[in-house]
Each structure stands twice: as structure tokens, then as C-alpha cells.
mmCIF file of C-alpha atoms in Angstrom:
data_model
loop_
_atom_site.group_PDB
_atom_site.id
_atom_site.type_symbol
_atom_site.label_atom_id
_atom_site.label_comp_id
_atom_site.label_asym_id
_atom_site.label_seq_id
_atom_site.Cartn_x
_atom_site.Cartn_y
_atom_site.Cartn_z
ATOM 1 C CA THR A 1 3.531 23.261 -7.813
ATOM 2 C CA SER A 2 0.082 24.241 -7.611
ATOM 3 C CA SER A 3 -1.716 27.521 -5.691
ATOM 4 C CA ASP A 4 -3.673 24.479 -3.776
ATOM 5 C CA GLU A 5 -0.309 23.249 -2.236
ATOM 6 C CA MET A 6 1.967 24.699 0.391
ATOM 7 C CA ARG A 7 5.557 23.161 0.289
ATOM 8 C CA SER A 8 8.239 23.586 3.050
ATOM 9 C CA PRO A 9 11.287 23.577 1.270
ATOM 10 C CA LEU A 10 13.053 23.957 4.725
ATOM 11 C CA VAL A 11 12.198 20.300 5.214
ATOM 12 C CA LEU A 12 13.976 18.782 2.882
ATOM 13 C CA ALA A 13 16.397 20.976 3.191
ATOM 14 C CA VAL A 14 16.977 19.353 7.109
ATOM 15 C CA ALA A 15 17.022 16.039 5.713
ATOM 16 C CA LEU A 16 19.531 16.452 3.032
ATOM 17 C CA VAL A 17 21.916 17.613 5.470
ATOM 18 C CA LEU A 18 21.007 14.477 7.332
ATOM 19 C CA ALA A 19 21.091 11.649 5.051
ATOM 20 C CA PRO A 20 24.630 10.831 4.627
ATOM 21 C CA ALA A 21 26.361 9.974 1.147
ATOM 22 C CA GLU A 22 25.399 6.054 1.478
ATOM 23 C CA CYS A 23 22.192 6.689 1.195
ATOM 24 C CA PHE A 24 22.520 8.194 -2.331
ATOM 25 C CA THR A 25 24.889 5.265 -3.398
ATOM 26 C CA ALA A 26 24.600 2.558 -1.165
ATOM 27 C CA ALA A 27 28.130 1.695 -1.898
ATOM 28 C CA GLY A 28 30.408 -0.113 0.072
ATOM 29 C CA THR A 29 29.494 -1.738 3.431
ATOM 30 C CA GLY A 30 25.622 -1.685 3.530
ATOM 31 C CA ALA A 31 25.368 -3.409 6.039
ATOM 32 C CA ALA A 32 22.896 -1.351 8.239
ATOM 33 C CA ILE A 33 20.572 -1.505 5.184
ATOM 34 C CA THR A 34 20.056 -5.165 5.186
ATOM 35 C CA GLY A 35 21.677 -6.073 8.453
ATOM 36 C CA ARG A 36 23.944 -8.385 6.726
ATOM 37 C CA SER A 37 27.786 -8.341 7.307
ATOM 38 C CA GLN A 38 28.591 -8.681 3.273
ATOM 39 C CA VAL A 39 26.190 -7.513 1.036
ATOM 40 C CA GLN A 40 26.355 -6.724 -3.038
ATOM 41 C CA ARG A 41 26.298 -3.479 -4.305
ATOM 42 C CA ARG A 42 23.256 -2.170 -5.463
ATOM 43 C CA GLY A 43 23.416 1.580 -6.293
ATOM 44 C CA PRO A 44 21.669 1.767 -9.019
ATOM 45 C CA LYS A 45 18.590 0.389 -7.349
ATOM 46 C CA LEU A 46 18.208 2.024 -4.318
ATOM 47 C CA ALA A 47 19.602 5.110 -6.518
ATOM 48 C CA MET A 48 16.325 4.516 -8.015
ATOM 49 C CA GLY A 49 14.197 4.000 -4.936
ATOM 50 C CA PHE A 50 15.333 7.370 -3.739
ATOM 51 C CA LEU A 51 14.372 9.141 -6.774
ATOM 52 C CA GLU A 52 10.869 6.953 -6.376
ATOM 53 C CA ASN A 53 10.273 8.789 -2.795
ATOM 54 C CA ILE A 54 11.236 12.235 -4.282
ATOM 55 C CA PHE A 55 9.331 12.187 -7.692
ATOM 56 C CA GLY A 56 6.768 9.350 -7.106
ATOM 57 C CA PRO A 57 6.908 6.617 -9.811
ATOM 58 C CA PRO A 58 7.252 7.212 -13.280
ATOM 59 C CA PRO A 59 4.080 8.938 -14.626
ATOM 60 C CA SER A 60 1.604 5.733 -15.999
ATOM 61 C CA ALA A 61 0.783 5.886 -19.232
ATOM 62 C CA GLU A 62 -2.454 4.381 -20.032
ATOM 63 C CA ILE A 63 -2.183 0.514 -19.141
ATOM 64 C CA ASP A 64 -1.562 -2.434 -21.804
ATOM 65 C CA TYR A 65 -4.124 -5.068 -19.812
ATOM 66 C CA GLY A 66 -3.356 -7.296 -23.057
ATOM 67 C CA ALA A 67 0.444 -7.108 -22.045
ATOM 68 C CA LEU A 68 0.018 -8.040 -18.313
ATOM 69 C CA THR A 69 1.343 -11.528 -16.822
ATOM 70 C CA GLY A 70 -1.139 -14.435 -16.824
ATOM 71 C CA LEU A 71 -1.409 -17.801 -15.287
ATOM 72 C CA PRO A 72 0.062 -19.510 -13.904
ATOM 73 C CA ASP A 73 2.292 -16.300 -12.785
ATOM 74 C CA SER A 74 -0.252 -13.827 -12.010
ATOM 75 C CA ALA A 75 -3.707 -13.243 -12.154
ATOM 76 C CA ALA A 76 -3.114 -9.652 -13.486
ATOM 77 C CA LEU A 77 -4.001 -10.565 -17.584
ATOM 78 C CA GLU A 78 -7.569 -12.914 -16.735
ATOM 79 C CA ALA A 79 -8.583 -9.734 -14.104
ATOM 80 C CA GLY A 80 -7.429 -6.935 -17.118
ATOM 81 C CA LYS A 81 -10.225 -9.049 -19.427
ATOM 82 C CA HIS A 82 -13.052 -9.043 -16.460
ATOM 83 C CA ALA A 83 -12.483 -5.544 -16.344
ATOM 84 C CA LEU A 84 -12.726 -4.155 -19.909
ATOM 85 C CA ALA A 85 -15.748 -6.507 -19.900
ATOM 86 C CA GLY A 86 -17.514 -4.607 -17.370
ATOM 87 C CA ALA A 87 -17.673 -8.208 -15.692
ATOM 88 C CA VAL A 88 -17.347 -9.189 -11.616
ATOM 89 C CA PRO A 89 -17.336 -12.872 -11.948
ATOM 90 C CA ALA A 90 -17.282 -14.857 -8.392
ATOM 91 C CA LYS A 91 -14.839 -17.851 -10.219
ATOM 92 C CA SER A 92 -12.201 -17.500 -12.749
ATOM 93 C CA GLU A 93 -11.917 -19.013 -16.297
ATOM 94 C CA ASP A 94 -10.660 -22.442 -14.460
ATOM 95 C CA GLY A 95 -13.337 -22.497 -11.879
ATOM 96 C CA TYR A 96 -10.954 -21.329 -8.868
ATOM 97 C CA ALA A 97 -13.156 -19.100 -6.145
ATOM 98 C CA ILE A 98 -12.438 -15.218 -6.575
ATOM 99 C CA ALA A 99 -11.853 -12.795 -3.631
ATOM 100 C CA THR A 100 -10.609 -9.438 -3.437
ATOM 101 C CA PHE A 101 -9.114 -7.447 -0.608
ATOM 102 C CA ALA A 102 -7.634 -4.173 0.122
ATOM 103 C CA GLY A 103 -4.990 -3.739 3.462
ATOM 104 C CA GLY A 104 -3.334 -0.575 2.572
ATOM 105 C CA CYS A 105 -0.039 -0.433 -0.214
ATOM 106 C CA PHE A 106 -0.677 -3.959 -2.382
ATOM 107 C CA TRP A 107 2.888 -4.177 -2.442
ATOM 108 C CA GLY A 108 2.716 -6.475 0.925
ATOM 109 C CA ILE A 109 -0.360 -7.790 1.257
ATOM 110 C CA GLU A 110 0.060 -9.187 -2.206
ATOM 111 C CA LEU A 111 3.131 -11.551 -1.153
ATOM 112 C CA ALA A 112 1.315 -11.911 2.046
ATOM 113 C CA TYR A 113 -1.581 -14.216 0.063
ATOM 114 C CA GLN A 114 1.222 -15.187 -2.384
ATOM 115 C CA ARG A 115 2.180 -17.461 0.640
ATOM 116 C CA VAL A 116 -1.160 -18.786 1.348
ATOM 117 C CA PRO A 117 -1.408 -22.377 0.297
ATOM 118 C CA GLY A 118 -4.151 -23.110 -1.677
ATOM 119 C CA VAL A 119 -3.927 -19.602 -2.866
ATOM 120 C CA ILE A 120 -3.763 -20.155 -6.820
ATOM 121 C CA ALA A 121 -2.681 -17.069 -8.645
ATOM 122 C CA THR A 122 -3.043 -12.942 -7.158
ATOM 123 C CA CYS A 123 -2.824 -9.767 -8.961
ATOM 124 C CA VAL A 124 -2.451 -6.126 -7.340
ATOM 125 C CA GLY A 125 -4.326 -3.066 -8.729
ATOM 126 C CA TYR A 126 -7.119 -0.595 -8.104
ATOM 127 C CA THR A 127 -11.473 -0.759 -6.775
ATOM 128 C CA GLN A 128 -14.021 0.287 -5.711
ATOM 129 C CA GLY A 129 -13.670 3.819 -7.662
ATOM 130 C CA GLU A 130 -15.638 5.986 -9.868
ATOM 131 C CA THR A 131 -13.487 5.989 -13.466
ATOM 132 C CA SER A 132 -12.560 3.613 -15.867
ATOM 133 C CA LYS A 133 -9.147 2.411 -16.384
ATOM 134 C CA PRO A 134 -7.370 4.260 -13.589
ATOM 135 C CA THR A 135 -3.570 4.592 -13.248
ATOM 136 C CA TYR A 136 -1.704 4.414 -9.842
ATOM 137 C CA LYS A 137 -0.933 8.477 -10.565
ATOM 138 C CA GLU A 138 -4.113 9.079 -10.878
ATOM 139 C CA VAL A 139 -4.887 6.878 -7.921
ATOM 140 C CA SER A 140 -2.460 8.791 -5.832
ATOM 141 C CA THR A 141 -3.865 11.848 -6.191
ATOM 142 C CA GLY A 142 -6.978 10.301 -3.857
ATOM 143 C CA SER A 143 -9.538 11.940 -6.608
ATOM 144 C CA THR A 144 -10.983 9.006 -8.305
ATOM 145 C CA GLY A 145 -11.956 7.388 -5.277
ATOM 146 C CA HIS A 146 -10.163 3.962 -5.906
ATOM 147 C CA THR A 147 -8.532 1.729 -3.047
ATOM 148 C CA GLU A 148 -4.980 -0.093 -3.412
ATOM 149 C CA ALA A 149 -6.482 -4.140 -3.558
ATOM 150 C CA LEU A 150 -5.574 -7.689 -4.430
ATOM 151 C CA GLN A 151 -7.442 -9.985 -5.699
ATOM 152 C CA VAL A 152 -7.324 -13.403 -4.779
ATOM 153 C CA PHE A 153 -7.438 -17.032 -7.185
ATOM 154 C CA TYR A 154 -8.190 -19.919 -4.460
ATOM 155 C CA ASP A 155 -9.157 -23.168 -4.461
ATOM 156 C CA PRO A 156 -11.732 -23.416 -1.497
ATOM 157 C CA LYS A 157 -11.189 -27.338 -0.686
ATOM 158 C CA ALA A 158 -7.658 -26.007 0.293
ATOM 159 C CA VAL A 159 -7.904 -22.712 1.914
ATOM 160 C CA ASP A 160 -11.335 -20.983 2.970
ATOM 161 C CA PHE A 161 -12.634 -18.153 2.987
ATOM 162 C CA GLU A 162 -12.719 -16.742 6.972
ATOM 163 C CA ALA A 163 -8.595 -17.761 6.620
ATOM 164 C CA LEU A 164 -8.132 -15.189 4.263
ATOM 165 C CA VAL A 165 -9.575 -12.584 5.856
ATOM 166 C CA LEU A 166 -8.591 -13.131 9.127
ATOM 167 C CA LEU A 167 -5.174 -13.127 7.340
ATOM 168 C CA LEU A 168 -5.863 -9.393 6.118
ATOM 169 C CA GLN A 169 -7.126 -8.533 9.974
ATOM 170 C CA SER A 170 -3.262 -9.474 10.693
ATOM 171 C CA ARG A 171 -1.995 -7.384 8.217
ATOM 172 C CA ILE A 172 -3.649 -4.365 8.855
ATOM 173 C CA ASN A 173 -5.878 -2.194 12.033
ATOM 174 C CA PRO A 174 -9.112 -2.403 11.452
ATOM 175 C CA THR A 175 -9.821 1.144 13.048
ATOM 176 C CA GLU A 176 -7.943 2.457 10.416
ATOM 177 C CA ILE A 177 -9.843 5.016 8.589
ATOM 178 C CA ASN A 178 -8.406 6.284 5.249
ATOM 179 C CA ARG A 179 -4.835 5.056 6.124
ATOM 180 C CA SER A 180 -2.660 2.233 7.131
ATOM 181 C CA GLY A 181 -0.082 3.350 8.894
ATOM 182 C CA ALA A 182 2.356 5.412 7.727
ATOM 183 C CA ASP A 183 0.288 5.200 4.538
ATOM 184 C CA VAL A 184 -2.311 7.697 4.560
ATOM 185 C CA GLY A 185 -5.115 8.531 2.106
ATOM 186 C CA THR A 186 -8.231 7.076 1.063
ATOM 187 C CA GLN A 187 -6.830 4.898 -1.491
ATOM 188 C CA TYR A 188 -5.182 3.078 1.588
ATOM 189 C CA ARG A 189 -8.242 2.337 3.425
ATOM 190 C CA SER A 190 -9.000 -1.326 4.156
ATOM 191 C CA GLY A 191 -11.823 -3.333 2.744
ATOM 192 C CA ILE A 192 -13.358 -7.187 1.905
ATOM 193 C CA TYR A 193 -14.993 -6.924 -1.113
ATOM 194 C CA CYS A 194 -17.206 -9.849 -1.668
ATOM 195 C CA HIS A 195 -17.962 -11.647 -4.971
ATOM 196 C CA THR A 196 -20.617 -14.222 -3.711
ATOM 197 C CA ASP A 197 -23.503 -13.460 -0.580
ATOM 198 C CA GLU A 198 -21.904 -16.464 0.457
ATOM 199 C CA GLN A 199 -18.814 -14.468 1.034
ATOM 200 C CA LEU A 200 -20.349 -11.255 2.415
ATOM 201 C CA THR A 201 -22.333 -13.185 4.890
ATOM 202 C CA LYS A 202 -18.947 -14.582 6.044
ATOM 203 C CA ALA A 203 -17.344 -10.798 5.975
ATOM 204 C CA GLU A 204 -20.003 -9.351 7.704
ATOM 205 C CA LYS A 205 -19.540 -11.864 10.527
ATOM 206 C CA TRP A 206 -16.221 -11.480 11.085
ATOM 207 C CA ARG A 207 -16.830 -7.598 11.507
ATOM 208 C CA MET A 208 -19.166 -8.398 14.561
ATOM 209 C CA ASP A 209 -16.903 -10.790 16.074
ATOM 210 C CA ALA A 210 -14.012 -8.184 15.827
ATOM 211 C CA ARG A 211 -16.533 -5.375 17.425
ATOM 212 C CA ALA A 212 -17.319 -7.669 20.017
ATOM 213 C CA SER A 213 -13.874 -9.165 20.553
ATOM 214 C CA GLY A 214 -13.176 -5.970 22.518
ATOM 215 C CA ARG A 215 -9.812 -6.593 21.431
ATOM 216 C CA TYR A 216 -9.763 -3.059 19.310
ATOM 217 C CA LYS A 217 -10.634 0.668 20.593
ATOM 218 C CA GLY A 218 -12.494 1.849 17.944
ATOM 219 C CA GLU A 219 -14.950 1.676 15.464
ATOM 220 C CA ILE A 220 -14.292 -1.226 12.884
ATOM 221 C CA VAL A 221 -13.977 1.085 9.896
ATOM 222 C CA THR A 222 -12.543 -1.838 7.633
ATOM 223 C CA GLU A 223 -15.026 -1.325 4.615
ATOM 224 C CA VAL A 224 -17.502 -4.715 4.014
ATOM 225 C CA LYS A 225 -19.535 -4.632 0.259
ATOM 226 C CA ARG A 226 -20.331 -6.130 -2.559
ATOM 227 C CA ALA A 227 -17.060 -6.314 -5.116
ATOM 228 C CA GLY A 228 -17.017 -3.850 -8.000
ATOM 229 C CA LEU A 229 -14.554 -3.729 -11.154
ATOM 230 C CA PHE A 230 -11.357 -4.559 -10.125
ATOM 231 C CA TRP A 231 -8.780 -2.600 -12.762
ATOM 232 C CA PRO A 232 -5.399 -4.304 -12.787
ATOM 233 C CA ALA A 233 -2.531 -2.080 -12.026
ATOM 234 C CA GLU A 234 0.183 -1.589 -13.979
ATOM 235 C CA GLU A 235 3.283 -4.416 -14.758
ATOM 236 C CA TYR A 236 5.465 -2.808 -12.657
ATOM 237 C CA HIS A 237 3.625 -2.978 -9.524
ATOM 238 C CA GLN A 238 3.097 -6.703 -9.909
ATOM 239 C CA GLN A 239 4.537 -9.155 -7.689
ATOM 240 C CA TYR A 240 6.707 -6.221 -6.573
ATOM 241 C CA LEU A 241 8.473 -7.504 -3.446
ATOM 242 C CA VAL A 242 8.916 -10.765 -5.460
ATOM 243 C CA LYS A 243 10.931 -8.431 -8.252
ATOM 244 C CA GLY A 244 13.001 -7.390 -5.574
ATOM 245 C CA GLY A 245 11.042 -4.035 -4.556
ATOM 246 C CA ARG A 246 12.708 -0.811 -4.137
ATOM 247 C CA MET A 247 15.603 -2.274 -2.398
ATOM 248 C CA GLY A 248 16.438 -4.864 -4.959
ATOM 249 C CA ARG A 249 16.050 -7.135 -2.442
ATOM 250 C CA ALA A 250 13.725 -10.414 -3.880
ATOM 251 C CA GLN A 251 11.285 -11.778 -1.058
ATOM 252 C CA SER A 252 10.471 -15.392 -0.930
ATOM 253 C CA ALA A 253 6.752 -16.433 -2.324
ATOM 254 C CA ALA A 254 7.070 -19.625 -1.297
ATOM 255 C CA LYS A 255 3.807 -21.361 -0.020
ATOM 256 C CA GLY A 256 4.404 -21.341 3.664
ATOM 257 C CA CYS A 257 7.219 -19.219 4.104
ATOM 258 C CA GLU A 258 6.952 -17.524 7.166
ATOM 259 C CA GLU A 259 9.698 -14.305 6.005
ATOM 260 C CA GLU A 260 9.246 -10.685 7.567
ATOM 261 C CA ILE A 261 7.520 -8.760 4.702
ATOM 262 C CA GLY A 262 8.780 -5.687 4.252
ATOM 263 C CA ALA A 263 7.525 -2.953 1.464
ATOM 264 C CA THR A 264 9.877 0.044 1.303
ATOM 265 C CA VAL A 265 11.798 1.625 3.990
ATOM 266 C CA SER A 266 9.822 4.061 5.022
ATOM 267 C CA SER A 267 7.329 1.000 6.017
ATOM 268 C CA ARG A 268 9.878 -0.408 8.044
ATOM 269 C CA PRO A 269 9.367 -0.174 12.217
ATOM 270 C CA LEU A 270 9.815 3.728 13.486
ATOM 271 C CA GLY A 271 13.493 3.755 14.623
ATOM 272 C CA GLY A 272 14.763 0.901 13.281
ATOM 273 C CA HIS A 273 17.928 -0.802 13.845
ATOM 274 C CA ARG A 274 20.869 1.599 15.830
ATOM 275 C CA SER A 275 24.031 1.468 14.956
ATOM 276 C CA LYS A 276 26.592 4.433 13.647
ATOM 277 C CA GLY A 277 26.242 5.085 9.989
ATOM 278 C CA ASN A 278 22.873 3.533 10.094
ATOM 279 C CA ALA A 279 21.670 4.585 6.222
ATOM 280 C CA ALA A 280 18.160 2.614 6.134
ATOM 281 C CA ALA A 281 16.778 5.200 9.201
ATOM 282 C CA ARG A 282 17.803 8.238 7.920
ATOM 283 C CA LEU A 283 16.568 7.296 4.387
ATOM 284 C CA ARG A 284 13.332 7.266 6.810
ATOM 285 C CA VAL A 285 14.323 10.549 7.558
ATOM 286 C CA LEU A 286 14.421 11.964 4.204
ATOM 287 C CA SER A 287 11.706 9.345 3.183
ATOM 288 C CA ALA A 288 9.402 11.246 5.962
ATOM 289 C CA ALA A 289 10.464 14.335 4.684
ATOM 290 C CA LEU A 290 9.614 13.960 1.075
ATOM 291 C CA GLN A 291 6.385 12.607 1.802
ATOM 292 C CA ILE A 292 5.488 15.696 3.617
ATOM 293 C CA LEU A 293 6.520 17.814 0.655
ATOM 294 C CA ARG A 294 4.384 16.030 -1.684
ATOM 295 C CA THR A 295 1.533 16.199 0.110
ATOM 296 C CA PRO A 296 -1.135 18.695 -0.579
ATOM 297 C CA VAL A 297 -2.985 21.191 1.946
ATOM 298 C CA LEU A 298 -6.154 22.531 1.716
ATOM 299 C CA LYS A 299 -6.028 26.246 0.495
ATOM 300 C CA ASP A 300 -8.698 26.899 3.332
ATOM 301 C CA ARG A 301 -7.907 24.499 6.262
ATOM 302 C CA LYS A 302 -11.644 23.506 5.869
ATOM 303 C CA LEU A 303 -12.324 19.540 6.568
ATOM 304 C CA SER A 304 -14.422 18.277 3.683
ATOM 305 C CA ARG A 305 -17.598 16.325 5.174
ATOM 306 C CA ALA A 306 -17.354 13.188 5.236
ATOM 307 C CA ASP A 307 -19.446 11.330 2.593
ATOM 308 C CA SER A 308 -21.725 7.927 3.418
ATOM 309 C CA ARG A 309 -18.998 5.720 2.523
ATOM 310 C CA GLY A 310 -16.676 6.692 5.023
ATOM 311 C CA TYR A 311 -14.010 8.811 3.327
ATOM 312 C CA ILE A 312 -13.637 12.236 2.628
ATOM 313 C CA PRO A 313 -13.656 13.085 -1.332
ATOM 314 C CA ALA A 314 -10.944 14.841 -3.124
ATOM 315 C CA GLY A 315 -11.296 17.324 -5.986
ATOM 316 C CA PRO A 316 -8.917 18.834 -8.233
ATOM 317 C CA GLY A 317 -5.487 19.430 -6.439
ATOM 318 C CA VAL A 318 -6.682 18.784 -3.274
ATOM 319 C CA ARG A 319 -5.361 16.019 -0.993
ATOM 320 C CA ALA A 320 -8.389 13.277 -0.166
ATOM 321 C CA GLY A 321 -8.221 12.048 3.464
ATOM 322 C CA PRO A 322 -9.337 13.876 7.218
ATOM 323 C CA GLY A 323 -7.739 16.688 6.405
ATOM 324 C CA ALA A 324 -4.469 17.320 4.389
ATOM 325 C CA LEU A 325 -2.948 19.973 7.142
ATOM 326 C CA TRP A 326 -3.552 17.486 9.880
ATOM 327 C CA VAL A 327 -1.392 14.731 7.616
ATOM 328 C CA VAL A 328 0.609 17.365 6.865
ATOM 329 C CA GLN A 329 1.374 17.977 10.791
ATOM 330 C CA LEU A 330 1.266 14.298 11.879
ATOM 331 C CA GLN A 331 4.067 13.452 9.043
ATOM 332 C CA THR A 332 6.013 16.290 10.390
ATOM 333 C CA SER A 333 5.725 14.557 13.808
ATOM 334 C CA VAL A 334 7.038 11.326 12.472
ATOM 335 C CA LEU A 335 10.123 13.125 10.621
ATOM 336 C CA LEU A 336 11.430 14.738 14.095
ATOM 337 C CA TRP A 337 10.646 11.618 15.698
ATOM 338 C CA HIS A 338 12.940 10.243 13.265
ATOM 339 C CA VAL A 339 15.480 13.058 13.433
ATOM 340 C CA ARG A 340 15.635 12.044 17.119
ATOM 341 C CA ALA A 341 15.908 8.582 16.933
ATOM 342 C CA CYS A 342 18.962 9.580 14.025
ATOM 343 C CA ALA A 343 20.606 11.798 16.359
ATOM 344 C CA ARG A 344 20.766 8.832 19.467
ATOM 345 C CA SER A 345 22.293 6.562 17.479
ATOM 346 C CA GLU A 346 25.663 8.171 16.676
#
């Protein structure tokens, strides 16, 4: 660890004590994880997810944009070509409209848009940042200015831009700044990044309507701005939930599918299913503890001043956001909540 970070080994020790053996092996019954009475053994996949929760994904080498999957399965290959050329097109090579959205972790939001009739292809990536060819590891530090985003190729005759914006609204809380639910950091800020004047007009109208609706108590902080370069993410992240996600359970991208979307164990509703030996709930405890361990704290405990874009820039070794110390305190509270929930389930 660096001198700019404070870690709490005690928190990890508590979590490890609370976590039962099935959190590490996923062998045998496993019903609490999936809600099914009988499931296949998926130890290796769950173990990999556990290791990712501790250490994060494998270190990212420079992305080979030419090796990304292309149409009709993914928009990633074409998006990479545009980024390398410094282009921000309004239409795909096949003439479909392009839209870019950010709504927290890009795994879940991609699947939501994949299911929309009229959406031709999608890909996840990084946008609105200050560096070229960003990797997941770099973006995760919060120091590049990028946000995790989704690019959509869609047929405007089958689905209009307003409907795509409303889908984003249904997936986020537009009053949350530099976070989306339990995911905290500038890389999780939400945004509508417009490729045409028409999209920009409609997005600004949505923002005004949201403010006037009375539905939200806070200020609408979802970014509405011109699209910038969109750098597709590593192939590993593309259509991640369709491939099985961390739990090895593939989710459907069929058009019109209404099955619940679940990105990770830690992103499921707090408390979860209460049953004796609830491995999923205990995994959430462990995940929350490990997130605290991975969160750097500002050395002098002073907050940086937010810039004009509404987020707090980060420097080397410093987590971006509204104050890393506050983030750790919040995550500690969440961890304690999970510990109590698990105790009540016994």
C-alpha cells in the first residue's frame, strides 16, 4: 500500500470470520445464492468473483481495439475504430443513430439496453475523460476523468431517443453525484452524452422536466453535454452479464425480456434473502469490507474543491469523489448493516 492510503486489516479479519466456507467454495447446496433448490456446482467461477472482490479485475494491458467483437454481436469494434480516428460520429457505418449514456457500473445498464426493441448493438466503455486509450484499471482510480458508459446503435424508426433517456432515468437516481447506488467515484457519475443537436435539445428538456416533476428532492446532477471520444472497454467487460457475470449465471438479452438484472453480489438489495447459511448475504459483507480496504483516504482529510464539471478531480494515489474519508465512513456503515442483517438471519 502507498503512504496516501489507510487500510483497516481488522475490518477484513471480521469479514473473513463471518464468511462461511461456502463463500469460498460455492460447493454443494448453493440454493441461497440463486434462489433455486438445485444448482450446479460453480466453485471456480464464484472463487474467481471472490478474488476479484479482493484484488479487483486482472491488471489491464493496453486494449487491442482491433480484436474486439464487432457487429452484429457488439458495437465495440466499430467504436474502437472511431475512437482511434478521433471521431465522434452521429451515425454508425450502417446508418444507425448513436447514443451514449452513463449510469453507474456499465454491466447492468448494457443489458437493460440490449433488451430494448430497436437497439441494434451496444458496447461498454469510457468517455468524458482526459486521457487516450484508458483501461479499466486506470479509470477505476478516478484520476482519468472518465465515466463508465454505454454506447448504443439504434434505429430511430423503432425506438426514439426520448425512450432511451427514460430507460436511463429508470436505472439511476439523477440526484446522486459521483456515484450510483453502492458504487462510489467519479467513474460512476451518470450522464447523457449527445451526438446531435436534436439529442441535446431532448436531453435538456428531460432534465427540465425531471426538475419540475417534484419527484426528486435534490438537484438533478446527471450530466447533459456533448458526446466526446468513447473508448470501448476490454473485451472482458463487453456483454458481461450475458456471458455469466461474476456468479457464472448468464442473463437473457432477449428483446422485451423483463427479468431482473443483477450485476454483482454486492449490488443486490441490502439484506437479501434471509435464510440460515445465507452465503450470498455473507458474500455482501465480505465485498463491503474489501471495498473499504481498497478505498484510499486523503492524507490530510481535506476535501478537494469540485470543478465546473461537478466532480472532484483526483491526483495520483487519491480517490476521486466527495471526500474519500466520507466514503470510507459510509462504506463502514454499510458493512455494519450487512453484519447485523446476517446475524438476524441466523
